[in-house]
Coordinates of N, CA and C in Angstrom, one line a residue:
E1 N 1.1 1.7 3.7 CA 1.5 1.7 2.3 C 0.3 1.4 1.4
A2 N -0.9 1.7 1.8 CA -2.1 1.4 1.1 C -2.1 1.9 -0.3
F3 N -1.6 3.1 -0.6 CA -1.6 3.7 -1.9 C -0.2 4.0 -2.4
S4 N 0.8 3.4 -1.7 CA 2.2 3.7 -2.1 C 2.5 3.4 -3.5
G5 N 3.1 4.3 -4.2 CA 3.5 4.1 -5.6 C 2.4 4.2 -6.6
C6 N 1.2 4.7 -6.2 CA 0.1 4.8 -7.2 C 0.3 6.1 -8.0
A7 N 0.9 5.9 -9.2 CA 1.3 7.1 -10.0 C 0.0 7.8 -10.6
R8 N -1.1 7.1 -10.6 CA -2.3 7.8 -11.2 C -3.0 8.7 -10.3
I9 N -2.7 8.6 -9.0 CA -3.4 9.5 -8.0 C -2.9 10.9 -8.2
V10 N -3.9 11.8 -8.4 CA -3.6 13.2 -8.5 C -4.1 14.0 -7.3
S11 N -5.2 13.6 -6.7 CA -5.8 14.3 -5.6 C -6.4 13.3 -4.6
V12 N -6.3 13.6 -3.4 CA -6.9 12.7 -2.3 C -7.8 13.5 -1.4
I13 N -9.0 13.0 -1.2 CA -9.9 13.7 -0.3 C -10.3 12.6 0.7
L14 N -9.8 12.7 2.0 CA -10.1 11.7 3.0 C -11.4 12.1 3.7
P15 N -12.3 11.1 3.8 CA -13.6 11.5 4.4 C -13.5 11.7 5.9
D16 N -14.5 12.5 6.4 CA -14.6 12.7 7.8 C -14.8 11.3 8.5
G17 N -14.1 11.1 9.6 CA -14.2 9.8 10.3 C -12.9 9.1 10.3
V18 N -12.1 9.4 9.2 CA -10.7 8.8 9.2 C -9.9 9.4 10.3
T19 N -9.3 8.6 11.2 CA -8.6 9.1 12.3 C -7.1 9.0 12.2
V20 N -6.6 7.9 11.4 CA -5.2 7.7 11.3 C -4.9 7.4 9.8
V21 N -3.8 8.0 9.3 CA -3.2 7.7 8.0 C -1.9 7.1 8.3
D22 N -1.7 5.8 8.1 CA -0.6 5.1 8.6 C 0.7 5.3 7.7
D23 N 1.8 4.7 8.2 CA 3.1 4.9 7.5 C 3.0 4.6 6.0
E24 N 3.7 5.6 5.3 CA 3.9 5.5 3.8 C 2.6 5.3 3.0
A25 N 1.4 5.7 3.6 CA 0.2 5.5 2.9 C 0.2 6.0 1.5
F26 N 0.8 7.2 1.2 CA 0.8 7.8 -0.1 C 2.3 7.9 -0.6
F27 N 3.2 7.2 0.0 CA 4.6 7.3 -0.4 C 4.8 7.0 -1.9
G28 N 5.5 7.9 -2.6 CA 5.9 7.6 -4.0 C 4.7 7.8 -4.9
C29 N 3.7 8.5 -4.5 CA 2.6 8.9 -5.4 C 3.1 10.1 -6.2
E30 N 3.8 9.9 -7.3 CA 4.6 10.9 -7.9 C 3.8 12.0 -8.6
N31 N 2.5 11.8 -8.8 CA 1.6 12.8 -9.5 C 0.6 13.4 -8.5
L32 N 0.7 13.1 -7.3 CA -0.2 13.6 -6.2 C 0.1 15.1 -6.1
T33 N -1.0 15.9 -6.2 CA -0.8 17.4 -6.1 C -1.5 18.0 -4.9
Q34 N -2.6 17.4 -4.5 CA -3.4 17.9 -3.4 C -4.0 16.8 -2.5
V35 N -4.0 17.1 -1.2 CA -4.6 16.2 -0.2 C -5.5 17.1 0.7
V36 N -6.7 16.5 1.0 CA -7.6 17.2 1.9 C -7.8 16.3 3.1
L37 N -7.5 16.9 4.3 CA -7.5 16.2 5.5 C -8.7 16.7 6.3
P38 N -9.6 15.8 6.8 CA -10.7 16.2 7.6 C -10.3 16.4 9.0
A39 N -11.2 17.1 9.8 CA -10.8 17.4 11.2 C -10.6 16.1 12.0
S40 N -11.1 15.0 11.6 CA -11.0 13.8 12.4 C -9.6 13.1 12.4
V41 N -8.8 13.5 11.4 CA -7.4 12.9 11.3 C -6.6 13.4 12.5
A42 N -6.2 12.5 13.4 CA -5.5 12.8 14.6 C -4.0 12.4 14.5
K43 N -3.7 11.4 13.6 CA -2.4 10.9 13.5 C -2.0 10.6 12.0
L44 N -0.8 11.1 11.7 CA -0.1 10.8 10.4 C 1.1 10.0 10.7
G45 N 1.3 8.8 10.1 CA 2.4 8.0 10.3 C 3.7 8.5 9.6
R46 N 4.7 7.7 9.5 CA 6.0 8.1 9.0 C 5.9 8.1 7.5
H47 N 6.5 9.1 6.9 CA 6.7 9.2 5.4 C 5.3 9.1 4.7
V48 N 4.3 9.6 5.3 CA 3.0 9.5 4.6 C 3.0 10.1 3.2
F49 N 3.6 11.3 3.1 CA 3.7 12.0 1.8 C 5.1 12.0 1.2
G50 N 5.9 11.1 1.6 CA 7.3 11.1 1.1 C 7.3 10.7 -0.3
C51 N 8.3 11.3 -1.0 CA 8.5 11.1 -2.5 C 7.2 11.4 -3.3
C52 N 6.6 12.5 -2.9 CA 5.5 13.1 -3.7 C 5.9 14.4 -4.2
P53 N 6.7 14.5 -5.2 CA 7.4 15.7 -5.7 C 6.4 16.8 -6.2
K54 N 5.2 16.4 -6.6 CA 4.3 17.4 -7.1 C 3.2 17.9 -6.1
L55 N 3.3 17.4 -4.9 CA 2.4 17.8 -3.8 C 2.6 19.2 -3.5
K56 N 1.6 20.1 -3.8 CA 1.6 21.5 -3.6 C 0.8 22.0 -2.5
S57 N -0.3 21.2 -2.1 CA -1.2 21.7 -1.2 C -1.8 20.6 -0.3
I58 N -1.9 20.9 1.0 CA -2.6 20.0 1.9 C -3.6 20.9 2.6
V59 N -4.9 20.6 2.3 CA -6.0 21.4 2.8 C -6.4 20.7 4.1
V60 N -6.3 21.4 5.2 CA -6.7 20.9 6.5 C -8.0 21.5 6.9
A61 N -9.0 20.7 7.4 CA -10.3 21.3 7.8 C -10.0 22.4 8.9
E62 N -10.6 23.5 8.7 CA -10.4 24.6 9.6 C -10.6 24.3 11.1
E63 N -11.5 23.4 11.4 CA -11.9 23.0 12.7 C -11.0 21.9 13.3
S64 N -10.0 21.5 12.5 CA -9.1 20.4 13.0 C -8.4 20.8 14.3
P65 N -8.5 19.9 15.3 CA -7.8 20.2 16.6 C -6.3 19.7 16.5
F66 N -6.0 19.0 15.4 CA -4.7 18.3 15.4 C -3.6 19.0 14.4
F67 N -4.1 19.5 13.3 CA -3.1 20.0 12.3 C -3.6 21.3 11.7
V68 N -2.6 22.0 11.1 CA -2.8 23.2 10.3 C -1.8 23.3 9.2
F69 N -2.2 23.8 8.1 CA -1.3 24.0 6.9 C -1.1 25.5 6.8
N70 N 0.2 25.9 6.8 CA 0.5 27.4 6.8 C 1.7 27.6 6.1
N71 N 1.7 28.5 5.0 CA 2.8 28.9 4.3 C 3.7 27.7 3.8
G72 N 3.1 26.6 3.3 CA 3.8 25.5 2.8 C 4.3 24.5 3.8
F73 N 3.8 24.7 5.1 CA 4.2 23.7 6.1 C 3.0 23.1 6.8
L74 N 3.0 21.8 6.9 CA 2.0 21.1 7.6 C 2.5 20.9 9.1
L75 N 1.8 21.5 10.0 CA 2.2 21.6 11.4 C 1.2 21.0 12.3
S76 N 1.6 20.6 13.5 CA 0.6 20.3 14.5 C -0.1 21.6 14.9
R77 N -1.3 21.4 15.4 CA -2.2 22.6 15.6 C -1.5 23.6 16.5
D78 N -0.7 23.2 17.5 CA 0.0 24.1 18.4 C 1.3 24.7 17.8
G79 N 1.7 24.2 16.6 CA 2.8 24.7 15.9 C 4.2 24.2 16.3
K80 N 4.1 23.2 17.3 CA 5.4 22.7 17.8 C 6.0 21.6 17.0
M81 N 5.2 20.9 16.2 CA 5.8 19.8 15.4 C 5.6 20.1 13.9
L82 N 6.7 20.1 13.1 CA 6.7 20.3 11.7 C 6.5 18.9 11.1
V83 N 5.4 18.7 10.5 CA 5.1 17.3 10.0 C 5.6 17.2 8.6
R84 N 5.3 18.2 7.7 CA 5.8 18.0 6.3 C 5.9 19.4 5.7
A85 N 7.0 19.6 4.9 CA 7.2 20.8 4.2 C 7.0 20.6 2.7
L86 N 6.3 21.5 2.1 CA 6.0 21.3 0.6 C 6.7 22.5 -0.1
E87 N 7.1 22.2 -1.3 CA 7.8 23.2 -2.1 C 8.9 24.0 -1.4
A88 N 9.6 23.3 -0.6 CA 10.8 23.9 0.1 C 11.9 24.1 -1.0
K89 N 12.2 25.3 -1.4 CA 13.1 25.6 -2.4 C 14.1 26.7 -2.0
G90 N 15.3 26.7 -2.5 CA 16.3 27.8 -2.2 C 16.6 27.8 -0.7
E91 N 16.5 29.0 -0.1 CA 16.9 29.1 1.3 C 15.6 29.0 2.1
V92 N 15.6 28.1 3.1 CA 14.4 27.9 3.9 C 14.6 28.1 5.3
T93 N 13.7 28.7 6.0 CA 13.8 28.9 7.5 C 12.6 28.2 8.1
I94 N 12.8 27.3 9.0 CA 11.7 26.6 9.7 C 11.0 27.7 10.5
P95 N 9.6 27.6 10.6 CA 8.9 28.6 11.3 C 9.2 28.7 12.8
A96 N 9.2 29.9 13.4 CA 9.4 30.0 14.8 C 8.3 29.3 15.6
G97 N 8.7 28.7 16.7 CA 7.7 28.0 17.6 C 7.8 26.5 17.4
V98 N 8.4 26.1 16.3 CA 8.6 24.6 16.0 C 9.6 24.1 17.0
E99 N 9.3 23.0 17.7 CA 10.2 22.3 18.6 C 10.8 21.0 18.1
C100 N 10.0 20.3 17.2 CA 10.4 19.1 16.6 C 10.2 19.1 15.1
V101 N 11.2 18.6 14.4 CA 11.0 18.4 12.9 C 10.8 17.0 12.7
G102 N 9.6 16.6 12.2 CA 9.1 15.3 12.1 C 9.9 14.4 11.2
V103 N 9.6 13.1 11.2 CA 10.2 12.1 10.4 C 10.0 12.4 8.9
G104 N 11.1 12.6 8.2 CA 11.0 12.8 6.7 C 10.3 14.1 6.4
A105 N 10.3 15.1 7.3 CA 9.6 16.4 7.1 C 10.0 17.1 5.8
F106 N 11.3 17.0 5.4 CA 11.8 17.7 4.2 C 12.3 16.7 3.2
S107 N 12.0 15.4 3.4 CA 12.5 14.3 2.6 C 12.2 14.6 1.1
H108 N 13.2 14.5 0.3 CA 13.1 14.7 -1.2 C 12.8 16.1 -1.6
C109 N 13.1 17.1 -0.7 CA 12.9 18.5 -1.2 C 14.2 18.9 -1.9
D110 N 14.3 18.4 -3.1 CA 15.6 18.4 -3.8 C 16.0 19.8 -4.5
E111 N 15.1 20.8 -4.2 CA 15.5 22.1 -4.7 C 15.9 23.1 -3.6
M112 N 15.9 22.5 -2.4 CA 16.3 23.3 -1.2 C 17.8 23.3 -1.0
M113 N 18.3 24.5 -0.9 CA 19.8 24.7 -0.9 C 20.3 24.9 0.5
S114 N 19.5 25.6 1.4 CA 20.0 25.8 2.8 C 18.8 25.8 3.7
V115 N 19.0 25.4 4.9 CA 17.9 25.4 5.9 C 18.4 26.0 7.2
V116 N 17.6 26.9 7.7 CA 17.9 27.5 9.1 C 16.9 26.8 10.0
V117 N 17.5 26.1 11.0 CA 16.7 25.5 12.0 C 16.7 26.5 13.2
P118 N 15.6 27.1 13.6 CA 15.7 28.2 14.5 C 15.8 27.8 16.0
E119 N 16.2 28.7 16.8 CA 16.3 28.5 18.2 C 15.0 28.0 18.7
G120 N 15.0 27.0 19.6 CA 13.7 26.5 20.1 C 13.5 25.0 19.6
V121 N 14.1 24.7 18.5 CA 13.9 23.3 17.9 C 14.8 22.4 18.8
R122 N 14.3 21.4 19.3 CA 15.0 20.5 20.2 C 15.3 19.1 19.5
V123 N 14.5 18.7 18.5 CA 14.6 17.4 18.0 C 14.5 17.4 16.4
L124 N 15.4 16.7 15.8 CA 15.3 16.4 14.3 C 15.1 14.9 14.3
W125 N 13.9 14.5 13.9 CA 13.6 13.1 13.8 C 14.2 12.4 12.6
D126 N 14.1 11.1 12.5 CA 14.6 10.3 11.5 C 14.4 10.9 10.1
D127 N 15.4 10.8 9.3 CA 15.3 11.2 7.8 C 14.7 12.6 7.6
A128 N 14.8 13.5 8.5 CA 14.2 14.8 8.4 C 14.6 15.5 7.1
F129 N 15.8 15.4 6.7 CA 16.3 16.0 5.4 C 16.8 15.0 4.4
E130 N 16.4 13.8 4.5 CA 16.9 12.8 3.6 C 16.7 13.1 2.1
F131 N 17.7 12.8 1.3 CA 17.6 13.0 -0.2 C 17.2 14.5 -0.6
C132 N 17.7 15.4 0.2 CA 17.6 16.8 -0.2 C 18.9 17.1 -1.0
T133 N 18.9 16.7 -2.2 CA 20.1 16.6 -3.0 C 20.8 17.9 -3.3
D134 N 20.1 19.0 -3.2 CA 20.8 20.3 -3.4 C 21.2 21.0 -2.1
L135 N 20.9 20.4 -1.0 CA 21.2 21.0 0.3 C 22.7 21.1 0.5
T136 N 23.2 22.3 0.7 CA 24.6 22.5 0.9 C 24.9 23.0 2.3
T137 N 24.0 23.7 3.0 CA 24.2 24.4 4.3 C 23.0 24.1 5.2
L138 N 23.4 23.7 6.4 CA 22.4 23.5 7.5 C 22.8 24.3 8.7
T139 N 21.9 25.2 9.2 CA 22.2 26.0 10.4 C 21.4 25.4 11.5
L140 N 22.1 25.0 12.6 CA 21.5 24.4 13.8 C 21.6 25.2 15.0
P141 N 20.5 25.2 15.9 CA 20.5 26.0 17.1 C 21.1 25.4 18.3
K142 N 21.4 26.2 19.3 CA 21.9 25.8 20.6 C 20.9 24.9 21.3
S143 N 19.6 25.1 21.0 CA 18.5 24.4 21.7 C 18.4 22.9 21.3
L144 N 19.1 22.6 20.2 CA 19.0 21.2 19.6 C 19.5 20.2 20.6
R145 N 18.8 19.1 20.9 CA 19.2 18.1 21.9 C 19.3 16.7 21.2
T146 N 18.5 16.5 20.1 CA 18.5 15.2 19.5 C 18.6 15.3 18.0
I147 N 19.5 14.6 17.4 CA 19.6 14.4 16.0 C 19.4 12.9 15.8
S148 N 18.2 12.6 15.3 CA 17.8 11.2 15.2 C 18.5 10.5 14.0
R149 N 18.0 9.3 13.7 CA 18.7 8.5 12.7 C 18.6 9.0 11.3
D150 N 19.8 9.1 10.7 CA 19.9 9.4 9.2 C 19.2 10.7 8.8
V151 N 19.3 11.7 9.6 CA 18.7 13.0 9.3 C 19.1 13.5 7.9
T152 N 20.4 13.4 7.6 CA 20.9 13.9 6.3 C 21.2 12.8 5.3
Y153 N 20.6 11.7 5.4 CA 20.9 10.6 4.4 C 20.6 11.0 3.0
G154 N 21.6 10.8 2.1 CA 21.4 11.1 0.7 C 21.6 12.6 0.4
C155 N 22.1 13.4 1.3 CA 22.4 14.8 1.1 C 23.8 14.9 0.6
S156 N 24.1 14.5 -0.6 CA 25.4 14.4 -1.1 C 26.2 15.7 -1.3
K157 N 25.5 16.9 -1.3 CA 26.1 18.2 -1.5 C 26.3 18.9 -0.1
L158 N 25.7 18.3 1.0 CA 25.8 19.0 2.3 C 27.3 19.0 2.7
K159 N 27.8 20.2 2.9 CA 29.2 20.3 3.3 C 29.4 21.1 4.5
K160 N 28.4 22.1 4.8 CA 28.6 23.0 5.8 C 27.5 23.0 6.8
V161 N 27.8 22.9 8.1 CA 26.9 23.0 9.2 C 27.2 24.2 10.1
R162 N 26.3 25.1 10.1 CA 26.5 26.3 10.9 C 26.0 26.1 12.3
V163 N 26.8 26.5 13.3 CA 26.4 26.3 14.7 C 26.7 27.5 15.6
A164 N 26.2 27.6 16.8 CA 26.5 28.7 17.7 C 27.9 28.5 18.1
P165 N 28.6 29.7 18.5 CA 29.9 29.6 19.0 C 30.1 28.6 20.1
G166 N 31.2 27.8 19.9 CA 31.5 26.8 21.0 C 30.6 25.5 20.9
D167 N 29.7 25.4 19.9 CA 28.8 24.3 19.9 C 29.1 23.2 18.9
A168 N 30.2 23.4 18.2 CA 30.6 22.4 17.1 C 30.8 21.0 17.6
Q169 N 31.5 20.8 18.7 CA 31.8 19.5 19.2 C 30.5 18.7 19.6
R170 N 29.6 19.5 20.3 CA 28.4 18.9 20.8 C 27.5 18.4 19.6
I171 N 27.4 19.3 18.6 CA 26.6 19.0 17.4 C 27.2 17.8 16.7
R172 N 28.5 17.8 16.5 CA 29.2 16.7 15.9 C 28.9 15.3 16.6
E173 N 28.9 15.3 17.9 CA 28.6 14.1 18.7 C 27.1 13.7 18.5
L174 N 26.2 14.7 18.4 CA 24.8 14.3 18.1 C 24.6 13.6 16.8
F175 N 25.3 14.1 15.8 CA 25.3 13.5 14.4 C 25.8 12.1 14.5
V176 N 27.0 11.9 15.1 CA 27.6 10.6 15.1 C 26.8 9.5 15.9
A177 N 26.1 9.9 16.9 CA 25.4 9.0 17.8 C 24.3 8.2 17.0
E178 N 23.7 8.8 16.0 CA 22.5 8.2 15.4 C 22.6 8.0 13.9
T179 N 23.8 8.2 13.4 CA 24.0 8.1 11.9 C 24.5 6.8 11.4
S180 N 24.0 6.3 10.4 CA 24.4 5.0 9.8 C 25.9 5.2 9.3
A181 N 26.6 4.1 9.3 CA 28.0 4.1 8.9 C 28.1 4.5 7.4
D182 N 27.1 4.3 6.6 CA 27.3 4.7 5.2 C 26.9 6.1 4.9
V183 N 26.6 6.9 5.9 CA 26.3 8.3 5.7 C 27.6 9.2 6.0
K184 N 27.9 10.0 5.0 CA 29.1 10.9 5.2 C 28.7 12.0 6.1
I185 N 29.5 12.1 7.2 CA 29.3 13.2 8.2 C 30.5 14.1 8.4
D186 N 31.4 14.1 7.5 CA 32.6 15.0 7.7 C 32.3 16.4 7.2
F187 N 31.3 17.0 7.9 CA 30.9 18.4 7.5 C 31.9 19.3 8.0
E188 N 31.9 20.5 7.4 CA 32.7 21.6 7.8 C 31.8 22.4 8.8
Y189 N 32.3 22.5 10.1 CA 31.5 23.2 11.1 C 31.9 24.7 11.1
E190 N 30.9 25.6 10.9 CA 31.2 27.0 10.9 C 30.4 27.6 12.1
E191 N 31.1 28.3 13.0 CA 30.5 28.9 14.1 C 30.1 30.3 13.8
N192 N 28.8 30.7 14.0 CA 28.4 32.0 13.7 C 27.6 32.6 14.8

């Protein structure tokens, strides 16, 4: 939480040699627009860029063995972990090849109305879609094995979850297993 809530920060350039950016380091930096990550950054903690509504760009050193920024998504270099989505608006499809959607990856993407989680994704980590206030539809794949804690917390308009034929009960049970009691989970399950 080193810079958490610092409203005056507009741009951050991390110097080469920084290896870890810990939990919520820039959480709530409401005017942050750009972050530059050196190749040395190997680990980003939980909600590092959460509640940064103006963040438009994460520049990752080309030679980084750990991360890549592509089409609005900060991903692990191998493309298997979606770390953070920026400017997710309207209808969003998670890139093919992603296997895990990271903690708070879409947190506070409040102009996103629907998300398609593609086949191959196995895990939705904590708070993946928290406070996506315009989210109404979530499409989940047969490959999904874990829906972690409070994935849809604060998604007050989420009413419909689309699933593969015959998969509604399994997905319902995944939601119930890790969801806080104060989170509404009486979604309409639509098989498609």
